[in-house]
């Protein structure tokens, strides 16, 4: 269980810096009159959060991991959801970075 939680924490740490950087880039774009989107993940069933920045989605995922850690129990559905959230965040941040740095 500890190994699993450590791996989830490592993913959160990696995503944290990327999400902060991406949100800063989005702030810059918005100040320039671009980036008028309403949500990062439109019509998404993985997240309850609805934001035009990445950090609220990451915070939601971190809260779920903290709940797993605190209870020292999880069901397969919860773990599967957290892993899917992490995967979607990784993929979307990588795509965002690729588009912005072109």
mmCIF file of N, CA, C and O in Angstrom:
data_model
loop_
_atom_site.group_PDB
_atom_site.id
_atom_site.type_symbol
_atom_site.label_atom_id
_atom_site.label_comp_id
_atom_site.label_asym_id
_atom_site.label_seq_id
_atom_site.Cartn_x
_atom_site.Cartn_y
_atom_site.Cartn_z
ATOM 1 N N UNK A 1 0.821 -1.193 0.000
ATOM 2 C CA UNK A 1 0.000 0.000 0.000
ATOM 3 C C UNK A 1 0.866 1.258 0.000
ATOM 4 O O UNK A 1 0.561 2.211 -0.688
ATOM 5 N N UNK A 2 1.950 1.235 0.795
ATOM 6 C CA UNK A 2 2.833 2.402 0.855
ATOM 7 C C UNK A 2 3.492 2.678 -0.483
ATOM 8 O O UNK A 2 3.633 3.842 -0.880
ATOM 9 N N UNK A 3 3.882 1.634 -1.182
ATOM 10 C CA UNK A 3 4.505 1.804 -2.499
ATOM 11 C C UNK A 3 3.537 2.465 -3.460
ATOM 12 O O UNK A 3 3.903 3.389 -4.199
ATOM 13 N N UNK A 4 2.303 2.022 -3.443
ATOM 14 C CA UNK A 4 1.280 2.598 -4.307
ATOM 15 C C UNK A 4 1.062 4.072 -3.981
ATOM 16 O O UNK A 4 1.037 4.916 -4.874
ATOM 17 N N UNK A 5 0.932 4.396 -2.717
ATOM 18 C CA UNK A 5 0.728 5.789 -2.312
ATOM 19 C C UNK A 5 1.929 6.651 -2.676
ATOM 20 O O UNK A 5 1.761 7.808 -3.089
ATOM 21 N N UNK A 6 3.126 6.112 -2.544
ATOM 22 C CA UNK A 6 4.328 6.860 -2.932
ATOM 23 C C UNK A 6 4.339 7.143 -4.425
ATOM 24 O O UNK A 6 4.733 8.233 -4.857
ATOM 25 N N UNK A 7 3.910 6.176 -5.227
ATOM 26 C CA UNK A 7 3.851 6.390 -6.680
ATOM 27 C C UNK A 7 2.813 7.457 -7.030
ATOM 28 O O UNK A 7 3.053 8.297 -7.910
ATOM 29 N N UNK A 8 1.683 7.416 -6.354
ATOM 30 C CA UNK A 8 0.664 8.442 -6.588
ATOM 31 C C UNK A 8 1.179 9.819 -6.185
ATOM 32 O O UNK A 8 0.974 10.807 -6.898
ATOM 33 N N UNK A 9 1.873 9.885 -5.052
ATOM 34 C CA UNK A 9 2.465 11.152 -4.606
ATOM 35 C C UNK A 9 3.504 11.672 -5.600
ATOM 36 O O UNK A 9 3.567 12.878 -5.864
ATOM 37 N N UNK A 10 4.316 10.783 -6.137
ATOM 38 C CA UNK A 10 5.319 11.185 -7.136
ATOM 39 C C UNK A 10 4.644 11.794 -8.355
ATOM 40 O O UNK A 10 5.119 12.794 -8.912
ATOM 41 N N UNK A 11 3.530 11.199 -8.777
ATOM 42 C CA UNK A 11 2.790 11.752 -9.905
ATOM 43 C C UNK A 11 2.249 13.133 -9.576
ATOM 44 O O UNK A 11 2.308 14.043 -10.406
ATOM 45 N N UNK A 12 1.729 13.302 -8.379
ATOM 46 C CA UNK A 12 1.216 14.611 -7.972
ATOM 47 C C UNK A 12 2.319 15.663 -7.978
ATOM 48 O O UNK A 12 2.114 16.789 -8.442
ATOM 49 N N UNK A 13 3.479 15.297 -7.455
ATOM 50 C CA UNK A 13 4.600 16.244 -7.418
ATOM 51 C C UNK A 13 5.020 16.661 -8.819
ATOM 52 O O UNK A 13 5.285 17.835 -9.080
ATOM 53 N N UNK A 14 5.082 15.696 -9.717
ATOM 54 C CA UNK A 14 5.461 16.002 -11.096
ATOM 55 C C UNK A 14 4.416 16.903 -11.760
ATOM 56 O O UNK A 14 4.754 17.865 -12.451
ATOM 57 N N UNK A 15 3.163 16.607 -11.535
ATOM 58 C CA UNK A 15 2.091 17.393 -12.140
ATOM 59 C C UNK A 15 1.959 18.779 -11.523
ATOM 60 O O UNK A 15 1.551 19.726 -12.202
ATOM 61 N N UNK A 16 2.301 18.921 -10.266
ATOM 62 C CA UNK A 16 2.153 20.202 -9.572
ATOM 63 C C UNK A 16 2.909 21.321 -10.290
ATOM 64 O O UNK A 16 2.362 22.375 -10.609
ATOM 65 N N UNK A 17 4.180 21.101 -10.556
ATOM 66 C CA UNK A 17 5.000 22.120 -11.219
ATOM 67 C C UNK A 17 4.475 22.401 -12.630
ATOM 68 O O UNK A 17 4.396 23.549 -13.065
ATOM 69 N N UNK A 18 4.112 21.338 -13.331
ATOM 70 C CA UNK A 18 3.594 21.509 -14.692
ATOM 71 C C UNK A 18 2.282 22.283 -14.691
ATOM 72 O O UNK A 18 2.050 23.128 -15.557
ATOM 73 N N UNK A 19 1.422 22.000 -13.719
ATOM 74 C CA UNK A 19 0.139 22.695 -13.638
ATOM 75 C C UNK A 19 0.331 24.170 -13.292
ATOM 76 O O UNK A 19 -0.335 25.041 -13.859
ATOM 77 N N UNK A 20 1.251 24.455 -12.369
ATOM 78 C CA UNK A 20 1.540 25.853 -12.034
ATOM 79 C C UNK A 20 2.047 26.613 -13.259
ATOM 80 O O UNK A 20 1.599 27.737 -13.530
ATOM 81 N N UNK A 21 2.972 26.008 -13.982
ATOM 82 C CA UNK A 21 3.520 26.644 -15.187
ATOM 83 C C UNK A 21 2.429 26.854 -16.238
ATOM 84 O O UNK A 21 2.352 27.922 -16.856
ATOM 85 N N UNK A 22 1.603 25.841 -16.438
ATOM 86 C CA UNK A 22 0.539 25.939 -17.438
ATOM 87 C C UNK A 22 -0.465 27.016 -17.052
ATOM 88 O O UNK A 22 -0.907 27.795 -17.903
ATOM 89 N N UNK A 23 -0.828 27.079 -15.765
ATOM 90 C CA UNK A 23 -1.769 28.107 -15.327
ATOM 91 C C UNK A 23 -1.179 29.506 -15.496
ATOM 92 O O UNK A 23 -1.887 30.444 -15.875
ATOM 93 N N UNK A 24 0.124 29.651 -15.273
ATOM 94 C CA UNK A 24 0.783 30.943 -15.496
ATOM 95 C C UNK A 24 0.741 31.314 -16.982
ATOM 96 O O UNK A 24 0.497 32.475 -17.336
ATOM 97 N N UNK A 25 0.968 30.321 -17.834
ATOM 98 C CA UNK A 25 0.890 30.569 -19.284
ATOM 99 C C UNK A 25 -0.533 30.956 -19.680
ATOM 100 O O UNK A 25 -0.725 31.855 -20.512
ATOM 101 N N UNK A 26 -1.514 30.290 -19.099
ATOM 102 C CA UNK A 26 -2.908 30.631 -19.392
ATOM 103 C C UNK A 26 -3.234 32.044 -18.919
ATOM 104 O O UNK A 26 -3.956 32.777 -19.599
ATOM 105 N N UNK A 27 -2.699 32.440 -17.772
ATOM 106 C CA UNK A 27 -2.894 33.815 -17.290
ATOM 107 C C UNK A 27 -2.314 34.817 -18.287
ATOM 108 O O UNK A 27 -2.940 35.833 -18.605
ATOM 109 N N UNK A 28 -1.115 34.529 -18.783
ATOM 110 C CA UNK A 28 -0.481 35.394 -19.793
ATOM 111 C C UNK A 28 -1.325 35.484 -21.053
ATOM 112 O O UNK A 28 -1.521 36.577 -21.600
ATOM 113 N N UNK A 29 -1.778 34.347 -21.530
ATOM 114 C CA UNK A 29 -2.603 34.326 -22.744
ATOM 115 C C UNK A 29 -3.887 35.124 -22.549
ATOM 116 O O UNK A 29 -4.305 35.870 -23.427
ATOM 117 N N UNK A 30 -4.491 34.970 -21.389
ATOM 118 C CA UNK A 30 -5.732 35.688 -21.124
ATOM 119 C C UNK A 30 -5.494 37.193 -21.061
ATOM 120 O O UNK A 30 -6.302 37.978 -21.556
ATOM 121 N N UNK A 31 -4.368 37.609 -20.494
ATOM 122 C CA UNK A 31 -4.043 39.031 -20.436
ATOM 123 C C UNK A 31 -3.819 39.605 -21.831
ATOM 124 O O UNK A 31 -4.045 40.788 -22.064
ATOM 125 N N UNK A 32 -3.392 38.743 -22.758
ATOM 126 C CA UNK A 32 -3.177 39.171 -24.141
ATOM 127 C C UNK A 32 -4.453 39.083 -24.979
ATOM 128 O O UNK A 32 -4.435 39.327 -26.168
ATOM 129 N N UNK A 33 -5.551 38.688 -24.332
ATOM 130 C CA UNK A 33 -6.820 38.608 -25.046
ATOM 131 C C UNK A 33 -7.098 37.246 -25.645
ATOM 132 O O UNK A 33 -8.047 37.087 -26.411
ATOM 133 N N UNK A 34 -6.302 36.253 -25.318
ATOM 134 C CA UNK A 34 -6.502 34.893 -25.816
ATOM 135 C C UNK A 34 -7.000 34.014 -24.667
ATOM 136 O O UNK A 34 -7.166 34.467 -23.563
ATOM 137 N N UNK A 35 -7.177 32.747 -24.952
ATOM 138 C CA UNK A 35 -7.528 31.800 -23.900
ATOM 139 C C UNK A 35 -8.860 32.089 -23.247
ATOM 140 O O UNK A 35 -8.948 32.197 -22.034
ATOM 141 N N UNK A 36 -9.892 32.198 -24.050
ATOM 142 C CA UNK A 36 -11.211 32.533 -23.514
ATOM 143 C C UNK A 36 -12.067 31.289 -23.273
ATOM 144 O O UNK A 36 -13.280 31.369 -23.263
ATOM 145 N N UNK A 37 -11.418 30.173 -23.026
ATOM 146 C CA UNK A 37 -12.138 28.919 -22.777
ATOM 147 C C UNK A 37 -12.781 28.933 -21.393
ATOM 148 O O UNK A 37 -12.357 29.670 -20.507
ATOM 149 N N UNK A 38 -13.799 28.130 -21.216
ATOM 150 C CA UNK A 38 -14.524 28.067 -19.946
ATOM 151 C C UNK A 38 -13.977 26.996 -19.011
ATOM 152 O O UNK A 38 -13.961 27.176 -17.810
ATOM 153 N N UNK A 39 -13.573 25.849 -19.589
ATOM 154 C CA UNK A 39 -13.101 24.726 -18.784
ATOM 155 C C UNK A 39 -11.955 24.035 -19.511
ATOM 156 O O UNK A 39 -11.910 23.985 -20.730
ATOM 157 N N UNK A 40 -11.038 23.477 -18.723
ATOM 158 C CA UNK A 40 -9.957 22.681 -19.299
ATOM 159 C C UNK A 40 -10.525 21.398 -19.876
ATOM 160 O O UNK A 40 -10.231 21.021 -20.994
ATOM 161 N N UNK A 41 -11.357 20.711 -19.088
ATOM 162 C CA UNK A 41 -11.948 19.448 -19.522
ATOM 163 C C UNK A 41 -13.443 19.633 -19.712
ATOM 164 O O UNK A 41 -14.222 19.524 -18.768
ATOM 165 N N UNK A 42 -13.840 19.921 -20.923
ATOM 166 C CA UNK A 42 -15.256 20.111 -21.211
ATOM 167 C C UNK A 42 -15.962 18.753 -21.211
ATOM 168 O O UNK A 42 -15.436 17.764 -21.712
ATOM 169 N N UNK A 43 -17.130 18.708 -20.618
ATOM 170 C CA UNK A 43 -17.956 17.491 -20.581
ATOM 171 C C UNK A 43 -17.179 16.285 -20.085
ATOM 172 O O UNK A 43 -17.238 15.208 -20.670
ATOM 173 N N UNK A 44 -16.452 16.462 -19.011
ATOM 174 C CA UNK A 44 -15.636 15.386 -18.470
ATOM 175 C C UNK A 44 -16.330 14.732 -17.289
ATOM 176 O O UNK A 44 -16.822 15.410 -16.403
ATOM 177 N N UNK A 45 -16.327 13.411 -17.269
ATOM 178 C CA UNK A 45 -16.953 12.684 -16.175
ATOM 179 C C UNK A 45 -15.949 12.270 -15.107
ATOM 180 O O UNK A 45 -16.340 11.774 -14.057
ATOM 181 N N UNK A 46 -14.655 12.475 -15.349
ATOM 182 C CA UNK A 46 -13.635 12.078 -14.377
ATOM 183 C C UNK A 46 -13.511 13.060 -13.219
ATOM 184 O O UNK A 46 -13.149 12.674 -12.117
ATOM 185 N N UNK A 47 -13.789 14.315 -13.476
ATOM 186 C CA UNK A 47 -13.583 15.358 -12.467
ATOM 187 C C UNK A 47 -14.895 16.012 -12.091
ATOM 188 O O UNK A 47 -15.752 16.234 -12.933
ATOM 189 N N UNK A 48 -15.011 16.350 -10.821
ATOM 190 C CA UNK A 48 -16.143 17.160 -10.381
ATOM 191 C C UNK A 48 -15.822 18.638 -10.584
ATOM 192 O O UNK A 48 -16.722 19.451 -10.756
ATOM 193 N N UNK A 49 -14.539 18.976 -10.536
ATOM 194 C CA UNK A 49 -14.110 20.363 -10.712
ATOM 195 C C UNK A 49 -14.465 20.835 -12.120
ATOM 196 O O UNK A 49 -14.546 20.046 -13.060
ATOM 197 N N UNK A 50 -14.666 22.125 -12.230
ATOM 198 C CA UNK A 50 -14.922 22.747 -13.516
ATOM 199 C C UNK A 50 -14.196 24.087 -13.492
ATOM 200 O O UNK A 50 -14.630 25.020 -12.819
ATOM 201 N N UNK A 51 -13.067 24.158 -14.209
ATOM 202 C CA UNK A 51 -12.237 25.353 -14.134
ATOM 203 C C UNK A 51 -11.525 25.586 -15.457
ATOM 204 O O UNK A 51 -11.330 24.664 -16.248
ATOM 205 N N UNK A 52 -11.114 26.833 -15.655
ATOM 206 C CA UNK A 52 -10.322 27.156 -16.834
ATOM 207 C C UNK A 52 -8.825 27.145 -16.504
ATOM 208 O O UNK A 52 -8.015 27.651 -17.262
ATOM 209 N N UNK A 53 -8.477 26.555 -15.358
ATOM 210 C CA UNK A 53 -7.088 26.369 -14.932
ATOM 211 C C UNK A 53 -6.886 24.924 -14.489
ATOM 212 O O UNK A 53 -7.840 24.212 -14.178
ATOM 213 N N UNK A 54 -5.648 24.486 -14.457
ATOM 214 C CA UNK A 54 -5.331 23.090 -14.146
ATOM 215 C C UNK A 54 -5.336 22.772 -12.647
ATOM 216 O O UNK A 54 -5.644 21.658 -12.243
ATOM 217 N N UNK A 55 -4.964 23.721 -11.814
ATOM 218 C CA UNK A 55 -4.783 23.438 -10.388
ATOM 219 C C UNK A 55 -6.027 22.896 -9.677
ATOM 220 O O UNK A 55 -5.900 21.995 -8.854
ATOM 221 N N UNK A 56 -7.232 23.371 -9.968
ATOM 222 C CA UNK A 56 -8.394 22.777 -9.288
ATOM 223 C C UNK A 56 -8.565 21.280 -9.580
ATOM 224 O O UNK A 56 -8.977 20.514 -8.709
ATOM 225 N N UNK A 57 -8.220 20.877 -10.789
ATOM 226 C CA UNK A 57 -8.306 19.454 -11.139
ATOM 227 C C UNK A 57 -7.245 18.654 -10.378
ATOM 228 O O UNK A 57 -7.512 17.562 -9.881
ATOM 229 N N UNK A 58 -6.063 19.212 -10.297
ATOM 230 C CA UNK A 58 -4.993 18.550 -9.559
ATOM 231 C C UNK A 58 -5.331 18.483 -8.075
ATOM 232 O O UNK A 58 -5.098 17.468 -7.419
ATOM 233 N N UNK A 59 -5.909 19.533 -7.546
ATOM 234 C CA UNK A 59 -6.299 19.556 -6.131
ATOM 235 C C UNK A 59 -7.355 18.496 -5.833
ATOM 236 O O UNK A 59 -7.293 17.814 -4.801
ATOM 237 N N UNK A 60 -8.301 18.324 -6.747
ATOM 238 C CA UNK A 60 -9.326 17.292 -6.565
ATOM 239 C C UNK A 60 -8.690 15.904 -6.496
ATOM 240 O O UNK A 60 -9.031 15.090 -5.636
ATOM 241 N N UNK A 61 -7.758 15.652 -7.390
ATOM 242 C CA UNK A 61 -7.064 14.361 -7.406
ATOM 243 C C UNK A 61 -6.251 14.174 -6.133
ATOM 244 O O UNK A 61 -6.257 13.095 -5.532
ATOM 245 N N UNK A 62 -5.567 15.219 -5.698
ATOM 246 C CA UNK A 62 -4.767 15.150 -4.471
ATOM 247 C C UNK A 62 -5.647 14.864 -3.253
ATOM 248 O O UNK A 62 -5.248 14.100 -2.362
ATOM 249 N N UNK A 63 -6.836 15.437 -3.214
ATOM 250 C CA UNK A 63 -7.756 15.185 -2.103
ATOM 251 C C UNK A 63 -8.173 13.722 -2.054
ATOM 252 O O UNK A 63 -8.275 13.132 -0.973
ATOM 253 N N UNK A 64 -8.386 13.126 -3.216
ATOM 254 C CA UNK A 64 -8.771 11.714 -3.254
ATOM 255 C C UNK A 64 -7.625 10.822 -2.772
ATOM 256 O O UNK A 64 -7.849 9.850 -2.045
ATOM 257 N N UNK A 65 -6.414 11.168 -3.158
ATOM 258 C CA UNK A 65 -5.250 10.397 -2.712
ATOM 259 C C UNK A 65 -5.060 10.558 -1.206
ATOM 260 O O UNK A 65 -4.765 9.590 -0.504
ATOM 261 N N UNK A 66 -5.272 11.761 -0.703
ATOM 262 C CA UNK A 66 -5.170 11.990 0.749
ATOM 263 C C UNK A 66 -6.218 11.177 1.501
ATOM 264 O O UNK A 66 -5.940 10.639 2.578
ATOM 265 N N UNK A 67 -7.409 11.066 0.952
ATOM 266 C CA UNK A 67 -8.466 10.275 1.593
ATOM 267 C C UNK A 67 -8.091 8.796 1.629
ATOM 268 O O UNK A 67 -8.332 8.110 2.627
ATOM 269 N N UNK A 68 -7.480 8.308 0.558
ATOM 270 C CA UNK A 68 -7.006 6.915 0.526
ATOM 271 C C UNK A 68 -5.949 6.719 1.598
ATOM 272 O O UNK A 68 -5.973 5.749 2.346
ATOM 273 N N UNK A 69 -5.017 7.656 1.685
ATOM 274 C CA UNK A 69 -3.941 7.567 2.675
ATOM 275 C C UNK A 69 -4.502 7.571 4.100
ATOM 276 O O UNK A 69 -4.094 6.794 4.947
ATOM 277 N N UNK A 70 -5.447 8.451 4.348
ATOM 278 C CA UNK A 70 -5.996 8.585 5.688
ATOM 279 C C UNK A 70 -6.767 7.331 6.114
ATOM 280 O O UNK A 70 -6.631 6.873 7.244
ATOM 281 N N UNK A 71 -7.537 6.778 5.213
ATOM 282 C CA UNK A 71 -8.337 5.605 5.570
ATOM 283 C C UNK A 71 -7.527 4.308 5.490
ATOM 284 O O UNK A 71 -7.933 3.299 6.046
ATOM 285 N N UNK A 72 -6.408 4.370 4.778
ATOM 286 C CA UNK A 72 -5.571 3.180 4.535
ATOM 287 C C UNK A 72 -6.369 2.075 3.851
ATOM 288 O O UNK A 72 -6.041 0.904 3.955
ATOM 289 N N UNK A 73 -7.424 2.479 3.149
ATOM 290 C CA UNK A 73 -8.232 1.537 2.383
ATOM 291 C C UNK A 73 -8.675 2.226 1.102
ATOM 292 O O UNK A 73 -8.807 3.435 1.047
ATOM 293 N N UNK A 74 -8.887 1.432 0.121
ATOM 294 C CA UNK A 74 -9.444 1.961 -1.114
ATOM 295 C C UNK A 74 -10.158 0.836 -1.831
ATOM 296 O O UNK A 74 -9.873 -0.328 -1.603
ATOM 297 N N UNK A 75 -11.089 1.226 -2.658
ATOM 298 C CA UNK A 75 -11.685 0.211 -3.516
ATOM 299 C C UNK A 75 -11.111 0.379 -4.910
ATOM 300 O O UNK A 75 -10.528 1.406 -5.248
ATOM 301 N N UNK A 76 -11.277 -0.615 -5.706
ATOM 302 C CA UNK A 76 -10.686 -0.618 -7.038
ATOM 303 C C UNK A 76 -11.216 0.534 -7.882
ATOM 304 O O UNK A 76 -10.468 1.159 -8.630
ATOM 305 N N UNK A 77 -12.494 0.843 -7.745
ATOM 306 C CA UNK A 77 -13.086 1.928 -8.540
ATOM 307 C C UNK A 77 -12.451 3.270 -8.208
ATOM 308 O O UNK A 77 -12.170 4.077 -9.102
ATOM 309 N N UNK A 78 -12.195 3.533 -6.921
ATOM 310 C CA UNK A 78 -11.568 4.793 -6.517
ATOM 311 C C UNK A 78 -10.157 4.885 -7.067
ATOM 312 O O UNK A 78 -9.762 5.917 -7.624
ATOM 313 N N UNK A 79 -9.393 3.821 -6.922
ATOM 314 C CA UNK A 79 -8.029 3.821 -7.435
ATOM 315 C C UNK A 79 -8.010 3.981 -8.953
ATOM 316 O O UNK A 79 -7.207 4.750 -9.485
ATOM 317 N N UNK A 80 -8.909 3.301 -9.626
ATOM 318 C CA UNK A 80 -8.982 3.408 -11.084
ATOM 319 C C UNK A 80 -9.295 4.835 -11.509
ATOM 320 O O UNK A 80 -8.699 5.369 -12.446
ATOM 321 N N UNK A 81 -10.204 5.489 -10.801
ATOM 322 C CA UNK A 81 -10.566 6.876 -11.110
ATOM 323 C C UNK A 81 -9.372 7.808 -10.916
ATOM 324 O O UNK A 81 -9.092 8.666 -11.753
ATOM 325 N N UNK A 82 -8.649 7.639 -9.808
ATOM 326 C CA UNK A 82 -7.478 8.482 -9.523
ATOM 327 C C UNK A 82 -6.416 8.290 -10.607
ATOM 328 O O UNK A 82 -5.844 9.270 -11.104
ATOM 329 N N UNK A 83 -6.171 7.060 -10.988
ATOM 330 C CA UNK A 83 -5.165 6.790 -12.027
ATOM 331 C C UNK A 83 -5.597 7.415 -13.355
ATOM 332 O O UNK A 83 -4.776 8.012 -14.060
ATOM 333 N N UNK A 84 -6.870 7.318 -13.690
ATOM 334 C CA UNK A 84 -7.366 7.931 -14.933
ATOM 335 C C UNK A 84 -7.243 9.454 -14.881
ATOM 336 O O UNK A 84 -6.907 10.093 -15.878
ATOM 337 N N UNK A 85 -7.513 10.044 -13.702
ATOM 338 C CA UNK A 85 -7.370 11.493 -13.558
ATOM 339 C C UNK A 85 -5.916 11.909 -13.760
ATOM 340 O O UNK A 85 -5.636 12.883 -14.474
ATOM 341 N N UNK A 86 -5.003 11.184 -13.128
ATOM 342 C CA UNK A 86 -3.578 11.488 -13.282
ATOM 343 C C UNK A 86 -3.156 11.362 -14.739
ATOM 344 O O UNK A 86 -2.442 12.221 -15.265
ATOM 345 N N UNK A 87 -3.600 10.310 -15.393
ATOM 346 C CA UNK A 87 -3.256 10.097 -16.803
ATOM 347 C C UNK A 87 -3.789 11.240 -17.672
ATOM 348 O O UNK A 87 -3.065 11.774 -18.521
ATOM 349 N N UNK A 88 -5.037 11.632 -17.438
ATOM 350 C CA UNK A 88 -5.609 12.706 -18.243
ATOM 351 C C UNK A 88 -4.876 14.027 -17.998
ATOM 352 O O UNK A 88 -4.639 14.793 -18.930
ATOM 353 N N UNK A 89 -4.517 14.290 -16.764
ATOM 354 C CA UNK A 89 -3.758 15.506 -16.469
ATOM 355 C C UNK A 89 -2.396 15.478 -17.155
ATOM 356 O O UNK A 89 -1.984 16.479 -17.770
ATOM 357 N N UNK A 90 -1.689 14.360 -17.071
ATOM 358 C CA UNK A 90 -0.388 14.238 -17.746
ATOM 359 C C UNK A 90 -0.532 14.491 -19.251
ATOM 360 O O UNK A 90 0.233 15.273 -19.835
ATOM 361 N N UNK A 91 -1.503 13.833 -19.870
ATOM 362 C CA UNK A 91 -1.678 13.951 -21.319
ATOM 363 C C UNK A 91 -2.067 15.365 -21.729
ATOM 364 O O UNK A 91 -1.523 15.914 -22.694
ATOM 365 N N UNK A 92 -2.986 15.963 -21.015
ATOM 366 C CA UNK A 92 -3.457 17.295 -21.379
ATOM 367 C C UNK A 92 -2.376 18.346 -21.166
ATOM 368 O O UNK A 92 -2.196 19.239 -22.005
ATOM 369 N N UNK A 93 -1.634 18.234 -20.076
ATOM 370 C CA UNK A 93 -0.540 19.175 -19.842
ATOM 371 C C UNK A 93 0.553 19.031 -20.893
ATOM 372 O O UNK A 93 1.116 20.026 -21.356
ATOM 373 N N UNK A 94 0.855 17.800 -21.308
ATOM 374 C CA UNK A 94 1.867 17.581 -22.348
ATOM 375 C C UNK A 94 1.399 18.167 -23.677
ATOM 376 O O UNK A 94 2.178 18.826 -24.388
ATOM 377 N N UNK A 95 0.143 17.969 -24.008
ATOM 378 C CA UNK A 95 -0.404 18.524 -25.252
ATOM 379 C C UNK A 95 -0.406 20.042 -25.200
ATOM 380 O O UNK A 95 -0.014 20.707 -26.172
ATOM 381 N N UNK A 96 -0.815 20.603 -24.076
ATOM 382 C CA UNK A 96 -0.829 22.057 -23.911
ATOM 383 C C UNK A 96 0.570 22.624 -24.092
ATOM 384 O O UNK A 96 0.770 23.592 -24.830
ATOM 385 N N UNK A 97 1.531 22.010 -23.459
ATOM 386 C CA UNK A 97 2.916 22.487 -23.546
ATOM 387 C C UNK A 97 3.431 22.402 -24.989
ATOM 388 O O UNK A 97 4.106 23.319 -25.465
ATOM 389 N N UNK A 98 3.101 21.317 -25.667
ATOM 390 C CA UNK A 98 3.535 21.154 -27.063
ATOM 391 C C UNK A 98 2.930 22.234 -27.957
ATOM 392 O O UNK A 98 3.627 22.771 -28.832
ATOM 393 N N UNK A 99 1.687 22.562 -27.752
ATOM 394 C CA UNK A 99 1.021 23.579 -28.567
ATOM 395 C C UNK A 99 1.592 24.966 -28.267
ATOM 396 O O UNK A 99 1.833 25.755 -29.176
ATOM 397 N N UNK A 100 1.814 25.259 -27.010
ATOM 398 C CA UNK A 100 2.292 26.582 -26.600
ATOM 399 C C UNK A 100 3.729 26.827 -27.054
ATOM 400 O O UNK A 100 4.084 27.941 -27.436
ATOM 401 N N UNK A 101 4.566 25.805 -27.050
ATOM 402 C CA UNK A 101 5.977 25.993 -27.394
ATOM 403 C C UNK A 101 6.252 25.920 -28.890
ATOM 404 O O UNK A 101 7.391 26.047 -29.303
ATOM 405 N N UNK A 102 5.216 25.740 -29.701
ATOM 406 C CA UNK A 102 5.413 25.723 -31.163
ATOM 407 C C UNK A 102 5.731 27.094 -31.676
ATOM 408 O O UNK A 102 5.326 28.092 -31.253
#
